[in-house]
Short mmCIF file of N, CA and C in Angstrom, two decimals:
data_model
loop_
_atom_site.label_atom_id
_atom_site.label_comp_id
_atom_site.label_asym_id
_atom_site.label_seq_id
_atom_site.Cartn_x
_atom_site.Cartn_y
_atom_site.Cartn_z
N MET A 1 -15.22 -12.65 3.69
CA MET A 1 -15.43 -11.31 3.21
C MET A 1 -15.54 -11.31 1.69
N ASP A 2 -16.25 -12.27 1.16
CA ASP A 2 -16.40 -12.41 -0.29
C ASP A 2 -17.52 -11.51 -0.77
N THR A 3 -17.20 -10.64 -1.72
CA THR A 3 -18.20 -9.73 -2.27
C THR A 3 -18.98 -10.37 -3.40
N GLY A 4 -18.49 -11.49 -3.91
CA GLY A 4 -19.17 -12.17 -5.00
C GLY A 4 -18.84 -11.62 -6.37
N VAL A 5 -18.02 -10.58 -6.46
CA VAL A 5 -17.66 -9.98 -7.74
C VAL A 5 -16.14 -10.03 -7.88
N SER A 6 -15.68 -10.66 -8.93
CA SER A 6 -14.24 -10.69 -9.15
C SER A 6 -13.84 -9.58 -10.12
N ILE A 7 -12.56 -9.28 -10.15
CA ILE A 7 -12.05 -8.25 -11.05
C ILE A 7 -12.26 -8.66 -12.51
N LYS A 8 -12.19 -9.96 -12.79
CA LYS A 8 -12.40 -10.43 -14.15
C LYS A 8 -13.82 -10.14 -14.61
N GLU A 9 -14.77 -10.27 -13.70
CA GLU A 9 -16.16 -10.01 -14.06
C GLU A 9 -16.44 -8.52 -14.19
N ASN A 10 -15.76 -7.72 -13.40
CA ASN A 10 -15.98 -6.28 -13.41
C ASN A 10 -14.63 -5.57 -13.35
N PRO A 11 -14.05 -5.23 -14.50
CA PRO A 11 -12.71 -4.63 -14.52
C PRO A 11 -12.64 -3.26 -13.87
N ARG A 12 -13.79 -2.64 -13.58
CA ARG A 12 -13.77 -1.33 -12.94
C ARG A 12 -13.56 -1.41 -11.44
N VAL A 13 -13.59 -2.63 -10.89
CA VAL A 13 -13.35 -2.80 -9.46
C VAL A 13 -11.90 -2.48 -9.17
N LYS A 14 -11.67 -1.59 -8.23
CA LYS A 14 -10.31 -1.18 -7.90
C LYS A 14 -9.77 -2.03 -6.75
N ARG A 15 -8.46 -2.19 -6.75
CA ARG A 15 -7.82 -2.92 -5.65
C ARG A 15 -7.89 -2.09 -4.39
N LYS A 16 -8.01 -2.77 -3.30
CA LYS A 16 -8.03 -2.10 -2.01
C LYS A 16 -6.62 -1.64 -1.67
N ARG A 17 -6.51 -0.48 -1.08
CA ARG A 17 -5.21 0.04 -0.65
C ARG A 17 -5.13 0.00 0.86
N TYR A 18 -3.97 -0.36 1.37
CA TYR A 18 -3.76 -0.46 2.81
C TYR A 18 -2.66 0.50 3.22
N SER A 19 -2.81 1.07 4.41
CA SER A 19 -1.83 2.01 4.91
C SER A 19 -0.53 1.28 5.24
N THR A 20 0.54 2.05 5.28
CA THR A 20 1.84 1.50 5.64
C THR A 20 1.79 0.91 7.04
N GLU A 21 1.09 1.57 7.95
CA GLU A 21 0.98 1.06 9.32
C GLU A 21 0.25 -0.28 9.36
N PHE A 22 -0.80 -0.41 8.58
CA PHE A 22 -1.54 -1.67 8.53
C PHE A 22 -0.62 -2.79 8.05
N LYS A 23 0.15 -2.52 7.00
CA LYS A 23 1.06 -3.52 6.45
C LYS A 23 2.13 -3.90 7.45
N ARG A 24 2.70 -2.88 8.13
CA ARG A 24 3.73 -3.15 9.14
C ARG A 24 3.19 -4.00 10.28
N GLU A 25 1.98 -3.68 10.72
CA GLU A 25 1.38 -4.43 11.83
C GLU A 25 1.11 -5.87 11.41
N ALA A 26 0.63 -6.06 10.20
CA ALA A 26 0.38 -7.42 9.69
C ALA A 26 1.70 -8.20 9.64
N ALA A 27 2.74 -7.55 9.15
CA ALA A 27 4.06 -8.20 9.08
C ALA A 27 4.56 -8.52 10.48
N ARG A 28 4.37 -7.60 11.40
CA ARG A 28 4.82 -7.82 12.78
C ARG A 28 4.11 -9.01 13.41
N LEU A 29 2.83 -9.14 13.13
CA LEU A 29 2.06 -10.27 13.67
C LEU A 29 2.62 -11.59 13.17
N MET A 30 3.07 -11.61 11.92
CA MET A 30 3.66 -12.84 11.38
C MET A 30 5.05 -13.09 11.96
N ILE A 31 5.87 -12.03 12.04
CA ILE A 31 7.26 -12.17 12.46
C ILE A 31 7.38 -12.37 13.97
N MET A 32 6.84 -11.44 14.73
CA MET A 32 7.04 -11.44 16.18
C MET A 32 6.07 -12.38 16.91
N ASP A 33 4.83 -12.40 16.48
CA ASP A 33 3.83 -13.21 17.18
C ASP A 33 3.71 -14.62 16.59
N GLY A 34 4.33 -14.83 15.45
CA GLY A 34 4.33 -16.16 14.84
C GLY A 34 2.99 -16.60 14.29
N GLN A 35 2.13 -15.66 13.97
CA GLN A 35 0.84 -16.03 13.41
C GLN A 35 1.02 -16.54 11.98
N GLY A 36 0.27 -17.55 11.63
CA GLY A 36 0.35 -18.12 10.30
C GLY A 36 -0.31 -17.23 9.26
N ALA A 37 0.22 -17.27 8.07
CA ALA A 37 -0.27 -16.40 6.99
C ALA A 37 -1.71 -16.71 6.62
N GLN A 38 -2.06 -17.99 6.55
CA GLN A 38 -3.42 -18.36 6.15
C GLN A 38 -4.45 -17.82 7.14
N GLU A 39 -4.21 -18.07 8.42
CA GLU A 39 -5.14 -17.63 9.46
C GLU A 39 -5.22 -16.11 9.53
N LEU A 40 -4.06 -15.46 9.50
CA LEU A 40 -4.01 -14.00 9.58
C LEU A 40 -4.68 -13.37 8.35
N ALA A 41 -4.45 -13.96 7.19
CA ALA A 41 -5.06 -13.45 5.96
C ALA A 41 -6.58 -13.48 6.07
N GLN A 42 -7.10 -14.55 6.62
CA GLN A 42 -8.54 -14.67 6.81
C GLN A 42 -9.05 -13.60 7.77
N LYS A 43 -8.32 -13.41 8.87
CA LYS A 43 -8.71 -12.40 9.87
C LYS A 43 -8.73 -11.00 9.27
N LEU A 44 -7.71 -10.68 8.47
CA LEU A 44 -7.56 -9.33 7.94
C LEU A 44 -8.30 -9.11 6.62
N GLY A 45 -8.73 -10.19 6.00
CA GLY A 45 -9.44 -10.06 4.73
C GLY A 45 -8.53 -9.76 3.56
N VAL A 46 -7.30 -10.30 3.60
CA VAL A 46 -6.36 -10.13 2.49
C VAL A 46 -5.89 -11.51 2.04
N ASN A 47 -5.25 -11.56 0.89
CA ASN A 47 -4.70 -12.80 0.38
C ASN A 47 -3.40 -13.12 1.12
N HIS A 48 -3.17 -14.41 1.39
CA HIS A 48 -1.96 -14.79 2.14
C HIS A 48 -0.68 -14.43 1.40
N SER A 49 -0.72 -14.43 0.06
CA SER A 49 0.49 -14.08 -0.69
C SER A 49 0.86 -12.61 -0.48
N VAL A 50 -0.14 -11.77 -0.26
CA VAL A 50 0.10 -10.35 0.02
C VAL A 50 0.83 -10.22 1.36
N LEU A 51 0.42 -11.03 2.34
CA LEU A 51 1.07 -10.99 3.65
C LEU A 51 2.55 -11.36 3.55
N TYR A 52 2.86 -12.37 2.74
CA TYR A 52 4.26 -12.75 2.57
C TYR A 52 5.06 -11.61 1.95
N ARG A 53 4.47 -10.92 0.98
CA ARG A 53 5.16 -9.79 0.36
C ARG A 53 5.38 -8.67 1.37
N TRP A 54 4.34 -8.35 2.16
CA TRP A 54 4.48 -7.31 3.18
C TRP A 54 5.55 -7.68 4.20
N LYS A 55 5.62 -8.96 4.53
CA LYS A 55 6.63 -9.43 5.49
C LYS A 55 8.03 -9.21 4.92
N GLN A 56 8.24 -9.60 3.68
CA GLN A 56 9.55 -9.42 3.03
C GLN A 56 9.91 -7.94 2.94
N GLU A 57 8.95 -7.11 2.58
CA GLU A 57 9.20 -5.67 2.48
C GLU A 57 9.56 -5.09 3.85
N HIS A 58 8.87 -5.53 4.88
CA HIS A 58 9.13 -5.03 6.23
C HIS A 58 10.52 -5.46 6.71
N LEU A 59 10.87 -6.71 6.46
CA LEU A 59 12.20 -7.19 6.85
C LEU A 59 13.30 -6.41 6.11
N ALA A 60 13.08 -6.13 4.83
CA ALA A 60 14.06 -5.36 4.06
C ALA A 60 14.17 -3.94 4.61
N GLU A 61 13.05 -3.37 4.98
CA GLU A 61 13.03 -2.02 5.56
C GLU A 61 13.79 -1.99 6.89
N LEU A 62 13.58 -3.01 7.71
CA LEU A 62 14.28 -3.09 9.00
C LEU A 62 15.79 -3.25 8.78
N GLU A 63 16.15 -4.03 7.78
CA GLU A 63 17.57 -4.24 7.48
C GLU A 63 18.22 -2.94 7.03
N ARG A 64 17.54 -2.18 6.19
CA ARG A 64 18.08 -0.90 5.72
C ARG A 64 18.23 0.10 6.87
N ALA A 65 17.29 0.06 7.80
CA ALA A 65 17.29 1.01 8.92
C ALA A 65 18.25 0.60 10.03
N SER A 66 18.73 -0.63 10.01
CA SER A 66 19.61 -1.13 11.05
C SER A 66 20.95 -0.41 11.00
N PRO A 67 21.40 0.14 12.14
CA PRO A 67 22.68 0.89 12.16
C PRO A 67 23.89 0.04 11.79
N GLY A 68 23.81 -1.26 12.03
CA GLY A 68 24.93 -2.14 11.73
C GLY A 68 24.91 -2.73 10.34
N SER A 69 23.93 -2.35 9.52
CA SER A 69 23.83 -2.94 8.19
C SER A 69 24.86 -2.32 7.25
N ALA A 70 25.34 -3.15 6.35
CA ALA A 70 26.32 -2.68 5.36
C ALA A 70 25.59 -1.94 4.26
N GLY A 71 26.16 -0.81 3.82
CA GLY A 71 25.58 -0.09 2.69
C GLY A 71 24.97 1.13 3.12
#
């Protein structure tokens, strides 16, 4: 899904925004289904480092929402 234009070449290019549901589903695919970040990133058209961040954010969200969590 390469557009051929990088942000460095065109600073007016805006970053793509993803819905919370999209991020949660991507994180779920990594956590529950065990899909690898590289393969999933290619499928979804995102950078694998973004998937790792979404995964960490989702796990932190689940921890906060857990009834047995401290705090």
